């Protein structure tokens, strides 16, 4: 629980609340944010006393009482704070576009995808070498060989690479082959992994778990930041819904809300949200309109033959069209800002 006092709250009021919290068995820390005093009370409640919050709130000098999960000093800034990865600024003037296959297949197909994606405006190439799969019998990714293909295309094209890392033990190796470490939706609260990617200092793309609240997502990012990496890109990829029409529901509300709670850039993955090709572009456009500063999209030279996620994967022409239209929405929304900067 975080108890925030009104500016100028007298010492006695703070002490009265502190004593109350200590009596309830909390660890209590006092912090100052400018002229505002906050008490941070932590405790594993056996049976949380229902009336404690209202007792604390009843004090005339208490401005607000919030849950501890709202304490995100490292990622909770107000205004969007752009940062660069390999020379490209996420949250800057240009819409970020990351494109590539669900999983790395051949070097040739990856290179061709990177070339076409770049021509369409993508700054980064994506492709999984380690795949989290619901079924243990489906393809688990090319592993080391796939990492080598990614690293080779990265060299050849001088293009940034994003790929998923699934376990703490893989972090060091994956960070050699890629520019951005992706933490997948299923691993959003794998705290050992979050700490390890944080410790590496590498930029991280943190997918939102499909059952995670905004607070849980931001706290996962806070774990990474506390461990040492503050270049974190959040990625909304659809949350679980009741309608099997789409694979997930792109949480456009979540994108808009995230923009008010964190200074981190928020991207959207319309491919995993849609699950089917024809919805990928409309979801991408909606995400940009809601405040996403970039998109990560599955693209393959021949989606029908894609080893994974073919049904939601775009061919080159469809991706080029999506990129064009997404940039048009971006320009309509942010054009003035650009003009001001020129
Ligand atoms: C992916 O991007 O390939 C992926 C598996 O995404 P998610 O973790 O969002 O399901
Ligand atoms: Mn996929």
CSV table of C-alpha atoms and ligand atoms in Angstrom, one decimal:
chain,number,residue,atom,x,y,z
A,1,UNK,CA,0.0,0.0,0.0
A,2,UNK,CA,1.2,3.5,-0.8
A,3,UNK,CA,-0.1,6.3,1.3
A,4,UNK,CA,0.4,9.7,-0.3
A,5,UNK,CA,0.0,12.8,1.9
A,6,UNK,CA,-1.1,16.3,0.9
A,7,UNK,CA,1.7,18.8,0.6
A,8,UNK,CA,2.5,20.3,3.9
A,9,UNK,CA,1.0,17.5,6.0
A,10,UNK,CA,2.1,17.9,9.6
A,11,UNK,CA,4.5,15.4,11.1
A,12,UNK,CA,1.9,14.2,13.6
A,13,UNK,CA,-0.4,13.1,10.8
A,14,UNK,CA,2.3,11.1,9.1
A,15,UNK,CA,3.4,9.5,12.4
A,16,UNK,CA,-0.2,8.6,13.3
A,17,UNK,CA,-0.6,6.7,10.0
A,18,UNK,CA,2.9,5.1,10.3
A,19,UNK,CA,1.9,3.8,13.8
A,20,UNK,CA,-1.3,2.4,12.5
A,21,UNK,CA,0.5,0.6,9.7
A,22,UNK,CA,3.2,-0.8,12.0
A,23,UNK,CA,0.5,-2.0,14.4
A,24,UNK,CA,-1.0,-4.0,11.4
A,25,UNK,CA,2.4,-5.7,10.9
A,26,UNK,CA,3.6,-3.8,7.8
A,27,UNK,CA,7.1,-2.9,6.9
A,28,UNK,CA,6.9,0.9,6.5
A,29,UNK,CA,9.3,3.1,4.5
A,30,UNK,CA,9.0,6.8,4.1
A,31,UNK,CA,9.9,8.5,0.8
A,32,UNK,CA,9.7,12.1,-0.4
A,33,UNK,CA,8.6,13.3,-3.8
A,34,UNK,CA,9.2,17.0,-3.7
A,35,UNK,CA,7.0,18.4,-0.9
A,36,UNK,CA,4.9,15.3,-0.8
A,37,UNK,CA,5.5,12.5,1.8
A,38,UNK,CA,4.6,9.0,1.0
A,39,UNK,CA,4.6,5.9,3.2
A,40,UNK,CA,5.2,2.6,1.5
A,41,UNK,CA,3.8,-0.3,3.5
A,42,UNK,CA,4.5,-3.8,2.6
A,43,UNK,CA,3.1,-7.0,4.1
A,44,UNK,CA,2.0,-10.4,3.2
A,45,UNK,CA,-1.5,-10.3,4.6
A,46,UNK,CA,-3.0,-13.5,6.0
A,47,UNK,CA,-6.4,-11.9,6.1
A,48,UNK,CA,-6.2,-8.3,4.8
A,49,UNK,CA,-8.0,-6.0,7.3
A,50,UNK,CA,-10.8,-4.7,5.2
A,51,UNK,CA,-11.1,-1.5,7.1
A,52,UNK,CA,-7.4,-0.5,7.0
A,53,UNK,CA,-7.6,1.4,3.7
A,54,UNK,CA,-10.7,3.3,4.7
A,55,UNK,CA,-9.1,4.1,8.1
A,56,UNK,CA,-6.0,5.5,6.4
A,57,UNK,CA,-8.1,7.4,3.8
A,58,UNK,CA,-10.1,8.9,6.6
A,59,UNK,CA,-7.2,11.0,7.7
A,60,UNK,CA,-7.7,14.5,6.5
A,61,UNK,CA,-4.0,14.8,5.3
A,62,UNK,CA,-4.1,11.7,3.2
A,63,UNK,CA,-4.3,12.5,-0.5
A,64,UNK,CA,-4.4,9.0,-2.0
A,65,UNK,CA,-4.0,5.3,-1.1
A,66,UNK,CA,-2.9,3.0,-3.8
A,67,UNK,CA,-1.7,-0.5,-4.3
A,68,UNK,CA,2.0,-1.3,-4.2
A,69,UNK,CA,1.8,-2.4,-7.9
A,70,UNK,CA,1.4,1.2,-8.9
A,71,UNK,CA,4.9,1.9,-7.7
A,72,UNK,CA,6.9,2.0,-10.9
A,73,UNK,CA,9.5,4.8,-10.5
A,74,UNK,CA,11.8,3.5,-13.3
A,75,UNK,CA,9.2,3.1,-16.0
A,76,UNK,CA,6.4,5.3,-14.8
A,77,UNK,CA,7.4,8.7,-16.3
A,78,UNK,CA,4.7,11.0,-17.8
A,79,UNK,CA,6.0,12.0,-21.2
A,80,UNK,CA,7.1,9.6,-23.9
A,81,UNK,CA,10.9,9.3,-23.7
A,82,UNK,CA,12.4,8.2,-27.1
A,83,UNK,CA,15.6,6.1,-27.2
A,84,UNK,CA,17.7,4.8,-30.0
A,85,UNK,CA,18.6,1.3,-30.9
A,86,UNK,CA,21.2,1.0,-33.7
A,87,UNK,CA,20.5,4.6,-34.7
A,88,UNK,CA,16.8,4.3,-34.9
A,89,UNK,CA,14.7,6.3,-32.3
A,90,UNK,CA,11.8,4.4,-30.9
A,91,UNK,CA,9.1,7.0,-29.9
A,92,UNK,CA,10.8,9.5,-32.2
A,93,UNK,CA,9.7,11.1,-35.4
A,94,UNK,CA,9.2,7.9,-37.4
A,95,UNK,CA,6.8,5.0,-37.0
A,96,UNK,CA,8.9,1.9,-36.0
A,97,UNK,CA,8.3,-1.1,-38.2
A,98,UNK,CA,9.7,-4.6,-37.4
A,99,UNK,CA,8.9,-7.3,-39.9
A,100,UNK,CA,9.9,-10.9,-40.6
A,101,UNK,CA,8.8,-14.5,-40.3
A,102,UNK,CA,7.4,-16.1,-37.2
A,103,UNK,CA,10.3,-18.4,-37.1
A,104,UNK,CA,13.6,-18.4,-39.0
A,105,UNK,CA,13.6,-20.9,-41.9
A,106,UNK,CA,16.4,-20.5,-44.4
A,107,UNK,CA,19.1,-17.8,-44.6
A,108,UNK,CA,18.0,-17.0,-48.2
A,109,UNK,CA,14.3,-16.5,-47.3
A,110,UNK,CA,15.3,-14.4,-44.3
A,111,UNK,CA,17.6,-12.2,-46.4
A,112,UNK,CA,15.0,-11.8,-49.1
A,113,UNK,CA,12.4,-10.8,-46.4
A,114,UNK,CA,14.8,-8.3,-44.9
A,115,UNK,CA,15.5,-6.7,-48.2
A,116,UNK,CA,11.8,-6.4,-49.1
A,117,UNK,CA,10.8,-5.3,-45.6
A,118,UNK,CA,13.5,-2.6,-45.6
A,119,UNK,CA,12.3,-1.3,-49.0
A,120,UNK,CA,8.8,-1.1,-47.5
A,121,UNK,CA,10.1,1.0,-44.6
A,122,UNK,CA,11.0,-1.5,-41.9
A,123,UNK,CA,14.0,-0.6,-39.7
A,124,UNK,CA,14.2,-4.0,-38.0
A,125,UNK,CA,14.0,-7.7,-38.9
A,126,UNK,CA,12.2,-10.1,-36.7
A,127,UNK,CA,12.4,-13.9,-36.6
A,128,UNK,CA,12.2,-16.5,-33.8
A,129,UNK,CA,15.0,-18.9,-33.2
A,130,UNK,CA,13.5,-20.3,-30.0
A,131,UNK,CA,9.7,-20.7,-30.2
A,132,UNK,CA,7.4,-21.0,-27.2
A,133,UNK,CA,4.8,-23.5,-28.4
A,134,UNK,CA,1.5,-24.7,-26.8
A,135,UNK,CA,2.1,-28.2,-28.1
A,136,UNK,CA,5.4,-29.9,-27.4
A,137,UNK,CA,5.1,-31.6,-30.8
A,138,UNK,CA,5.1,-28.4,-32.9
A,139,UNK,CA,8.3,-26.8,-34.2
A,140,UNK,CA,10.4,-25.4,-31.5
A,141,UNK,CA,12.6,-23.2,-33.6
A,142,UNK,CA,16.0,-23.6,-35.3
A,143,UNK,CA,18.0,-22.7,-32.3
A,144,UNK,CA,21.7,-21.9,-32.8
A,145,UNK,CA,21.5,-22.3,-36.6
A,146,UNK,CA,18.7,-19.8,-36.7
A,147,UNK,CA,20.6,-17.4,-34.6
A,148,UNK,CA,23.5,-17.7,-37.0
A,149,UNK,CA,21.2,-16.9,-40.0
A,150,UNK,CA,19.9,-13.8,-38.1
A,151,UNK,CA,23.4,-12.7,-37.4
A,152,UNK,CA,24.4,-13.2,-41.0
A,153,UNK,CA,21.5,-11.2,-42.4
A,154,UNK,CA,22.1,-8.5,-39.8
A,155,UNK,CA,25.7,-8.2,-41.0
A,156,UNK,CA,24.8,-8.4,-44.7
A,157,UNK,CA,22.1,-5.8,-44.5
A,158,UNK,CA,23.3,-3.7,-41.6
A,159,UNK,CA,19.8,-4.1,-40.2
A,160,UNK,CA,18.7,-4.4,-36.6
A,161,UNK,CA,17.4,-7.8,-35.5
A,162,UNK,CA,14.7,-8.7,-32.9
A,163,UNK,CA,14.4,-12.2,-31.6
A,164,UNK,CA,12.9,-14.0,-28.7
A,165,UNK,CA,14.9,-15.3,-25.7
A,166,UNK,CA,13.2,-17.9,-23.6
A,167,UNK,CA,15.5,-18.7,-20.8
A,168,UNK,CA,18.1,-16.9,-18.7
A,169,UNK,CA,20.8,-19.2,-19.9
A,170,UNK,CA,20.2,-18.1,-23.5
A,171,UNK,CA,20.4,-14.4,-22.9
A,172,UNK,CA,24.2,-13.9,-23.5
A,173,UNK,CA,24.2,-15.8,-26.7
A,174,UNK,CA,21.0,-14.3,-28.1
A,175,UNK,CA,22.3,-10.8,-27.2
A,176,UNK,CA,25.3,-11.5,-29.5
A,177,UNK,CA,23.1,-12.2,-32.5
A,178,UNK,CA,20.3,-9.6,-32.0
A,179,UNK,CA,19.9,-5.9,-31.2
A,180,UNK,CA,16.7,-6.3,-29.2
A,181,UNK,CA,15.8,-9.2,-27.0
A,182,UNK,CA,12.1,-10.2,-27.2
A,183,UNK,CA,10.4,-11.5,-24.1
A,184,UNK,CA,7.4,-13.4,-25.2
A,185,UNK,CA,3.8,-13.1,-23.9
A,186,UNK,CA,4.1,-16.4,-22.1
A,187,UNK,CA,7.2,-15.3,-20.3
A,188,UNK,CA,6.1,-11.8,-19.3
A,189,UNK,CA,6.2,-12.8,-15.6
A,190,UNK,CA,9.2,-15.1,-15.8
A,191,UNK,CA,11.1,-13.0,-13.3
A,192,UNK,CA,14.4,-14.8,-13.6
A,193,UNK,CA,14.3,-14.1,-17.3
A,194,UNK,CA,13.3,-10.5,-16.8
A,195,UNK,CA,16.2,-10.0,-14.4
A,196,UNK,CA,18.7,-11.6,-16.7
A,197,UNK,CA,17.7,-9.6,-19.8
A,198,UNK,CA,17.8,-6.5,-17.6
A,199,UNK,CA,21.3,-7.4,-16.4
A,200,UNK,CA,22.5,-7.8,-20.0
A,201,UNK,CA,21.8,-4.1,-20.6
A,202,UNK,CA,20.4,-4.9,-24.0
A,203,UNK,CA,17.2,-3.3,-25.4
A,204,UNK,CA,14.2,-5.4,-24.7
A,205,UNK,CA,10.8,-5.9,-26.4
A,206,UNK,CA,8.4,-6.9,-23.7
A,207,UNK,CA,5.3,-8.6,-25.0
A,208,UNK,CA,2.2,-8.3,-22.8
A,209,UNK,CA,1.0,-11.6,-21.4
A,210,UNK,CA,-2.5,-12.4,-22.8
A,211,UNK,CA,-3.9,-12.5,-19.3
A,212,UNK,CA,-1.9,-9.7,-17.8
A,213,UNK,CA,-3.3,-6.4,-16.5
A,214,UNK,CA,-1.6,-3.1,-17.4
A,215,UNK,CA,-0.1,-2.9,-13.9
A,216,UNK,CA,1.4,-6.4,-14.2
A,217,UNK,CA,2.8,-5.5,-17.6
A,218,UNK,CA,4.4,-2.3,-16.3
A,219,UNK,CA,5.7,-4.1,-13.2
A,220,UNK,CA,7.4,-6.7,-15.4
A,221,UNK,CA,9.1,-3.8,-17.3
A,222,UNK,CA,10.0,-2.3,-13.9
A,223,UNK,CA,11.8,-5.6,-13.0
A,224,UNK,CA,13.9,-5.3,-16.2
A,225,UNK,CA,14.7,-1.6,-15.5
A,226,UNK,CA,15.7,-2.3,-11.9
A,227,UNK,CA,18.0,-5.1,-13.2
A,228,UNK,CA,19.8,-2.6,-15.5
A,229,UNK,CA,18.2,-2.1,-18.9
A,230,UNK,CA,16.0,0.9,-19.3
A,231,UNK,CA,15.6,0.7,-23.1
A,232,UNK,CA,12.4,-1.2,-22.9
A,233,UNK,CA,9.8,-1.4,-25.7
A,234,UNK,CA,6.3,-2.5,-24.6
A,235,UNK,CA,4.4,-4.6,-27.1
A,236,UNK,CA,0.6,-5.2,-27.0
A,237,UNK,CA,-0.1,-8.4,-28.8
A,238,UNK,CA,-3.7,-9.2,-28.0
A,239,UNK,CA,-5.4,-10.5,-24.8
A,240,UNK,CA,-7.5,-13.5,-24.4
A,241,UNK,CA,-11.2,-12.9,-25.2
A,242,UNK,CA,-14.3,-15.1,-25.5
A,243,UNK,CA,-14.7,-14.9,-29.2
A,244,UNK,CA,-12.7,-17.5,-31.3
A,245,UNK,CA,-13.2,-15.3,-34.4
A,246,UNK,CA,-9.7,-13.9,-33.8
A,247,UNK,CA,-6.7,-15.5,-32.1
A,248,UNK,CA,-6.8,-12.7,-29.4
A,249,UNK,CA,-8.3,-9.3,-29.0
A,250,UNK,CA,-5.9,-6.4,-29.6
A,251,UNK,CA,-6.3,-4.3,-26.5
A,252,UNK,CA,-6.5,-0.8,-28.1
A,253,UNK,CA,-7.7,0.5,-24.8
A,254,UNK,CA,-4.6,-0.9,-23.2
A,255,UNK,CA,-2.4,0.9,-25.7
A,256,UNK,CA,-4.1,4.2,-25.0
A,257,UNK,CA,-3.9,3.7,-21.3
A,258,UNK,CA,-0.3,2.6,-21.3
A,259,UNK,CA,0.6,5.9,-23.0
A,260,UNK,CA,-0.7,7.7,-19.9
A,261,UNK,CA,1.2,5.5,-17.4
A,262,UNK,CA,4.7,5.1,-18.8
A,263,UNK,CA,7.3,7.0,-20.7
A,264,UNK,CA,8.2,3.8,-22.5
A,265,UNK,CA,7.4,3.4,-26.2
A,266,UNK,CA,4.5,1.1,-26.9
A,267,UNK,CA,4.3,-1.1,-30.0
A,268,UNK,CA,1.6,-3.4,-31.3
A,269,UNK,CA,1.7,-6.8,-32.8
A,270,UNK,CA,-1.4,-7.1,-34.9
A,271,UNK,CA,-0.4,-10.5,-36.3
A,272,UNK,CA,-0.7,-12.5,-33.1
A,273,UNK,CA,-3.8,-10.6,-32.1
A,274,UNK,CA,-5.5,-11.2,-35.4
A,275,UNK,CA,-4.5,-14.8,-36.1
A,276,UNK,CA,-5.8,-14.4,-39.6
A,277,UNK,CA,-4.3,-12.4,-42.4
A,278,UNK,CA,-7.2,-10.2,-43.3
A,279,UNK,CA,-7.5,-8.5,-39.9
A,280,UNK,CA,-3.8,-7.7,-39.5
A,281,UNK,CA,-3.9,-4.4,-41.4
A,282,UNK,CA,-7.0,-2.9,-39.8
A,283,UNK,CA,-5.6,-3.8,-36.3
A,284,UNK,CA,-2.3,-2.2,-37.2
A,285,UNK,CA,-4.0,1.0,-38.2
A,286,UNK,CA,-6.1,1.0,-35.1
A,287,UNK,CA,-3.0,0.5,-32.9
A,288,UNK,CA,-1.3,3.5,-34.5
A,289,UNK,CA,-4.4,5.6,-34.1
A,290,UNK,CA,-4.5,4.6,-30.4
A,291,UNK,CA,-0.9,5.7,-29.7
A,292,UNK,CA,1.4,2.9,-30.7
A,293,UNK,CA,4.7,4.2,-31.9
A,294,UNK,CA,5.4,1.1,-34.0
A,295,UNK,CA,4.3,-2.3,-35.2
A,296,UNK,CA,5.9,-5.8,-35.3
A,297,UNK,CA,4.4,-7.8,-38.1
A,298,UNK,CA,4.9,-11.4,-39.4
A,299,UNK,CA,6.0,-11.4,-43.0
A,300,UNK,CA,7.1,-14.3,-45.2
A,301,UNK,CA,8.0,-14.7,-48.9
A,302,UNK,CA,5.3,-17.4,-49.2
A,303,UNK,CA,3.0,-17.3,-46.1
A,304,UNK,CA,1.1,-20.5,-47.2
A,305,UNK,CA,4.3,-22.5,-46.8
A,306,UNK,CA,5.4,-20.8,-43.6
A,307,UNK,CA,6.5,-23.3,-40.9
A,308,UNK,CA,4.6,-21.4,-38.2
A,309,UNK,CA,1.7,-19.0,-38.0
A,310,UNK,CA,1.2,-18.9,-41.8
A,311,UNK,CA,-2.5,-18.0,-41.5
A,312,UNK,CA,-1.6,-14.6,-39.9
A,313,UNK,CA,1.5,-14.0,-41.9
A,314,UNK,CA,1.5,-11.3,-44.7
A,315,UNK,CA,3.2,-11.7,-48.1
A,316,UNK,CA,5.5,-8.9,-49.3
A,317,UNK,CA,2.8,-6.9,-51.1
A,318,UNK,CA,0.4,-6.9,-48.2
A,319,UNK,CA,3.2,-5.8,-45.9
A,320,UNK,CA,4.1,-3.0,-48.2
A,321,UNK,CA,0.5,-1.8,-48.3
A,322,UNK,CA,0.2,-2.0,-44.5
A,323,UNK,CA,3.4,0.0,-44.0
A,324,UNK,CA,2.2,2.6,-46.4
A,325,UNK,CA,-1.2,3.0,-44.8
A,326,UNK,CA,0.2,2.8,-41.2
A,327,UNK,CA,2.6,5.6,-42.0
A,328,UNK,CA,-0.3,7.6,-43.5
A,329,UNK,CA,-2.1,7.3,-40.2
A,330,UNK,CA,1.1,8.2,-38.3
A,331,UNK,CA,1.6,11.2,-40.6
A,332,UNK,CA,-2.0,12.4,-40.1
A,333,UNK,CA,-1.6,12.2,-36.3
A,334,UNK,CA,2.0,13.4,-35.9
A,335,UNK,CA,2.5,15.5,-39.0
A,336,UNK,CA,2.3,18.8,-37.2
A,337,UNK,CA,4.9,17.6,-34.7
A,338,UNK,CA,7.2,16.9,-37.6
A,339,UNK,CA,6.5,20.3,-39.2
A,340,UNK,CA,7.4,21.9,-35.9
A,341,UNK,CA,10.6,20.1,-35.7
A,342,UNK,CA,11.8,21.0,-39.2
B,1,LIG,C1,6.2,-14.2,-31.6
B,1,LIG,O1,6.3,-13.0,-31.7
B,1,LIG,O2,6.6,-15.0,-32.4
B,1,LIG,C2,5.4,-14.7,-30.4
B,1,LIG,C3,5.5,-16.0,-30.1
B,1,LIG,O3,4.7,-13.8,-29.8
B,1,LIG,P1,3.9,-13.9,-28.4
B,1,LIG,O4,4.8,-14.1,-27.3
B,1,LIG,O5,3.2,-12.5,-28.4
B,1,LIG,O6,2.8,-15.0,-28.6
B,2,LIG,MN1,4.2,-16.2,-34.5
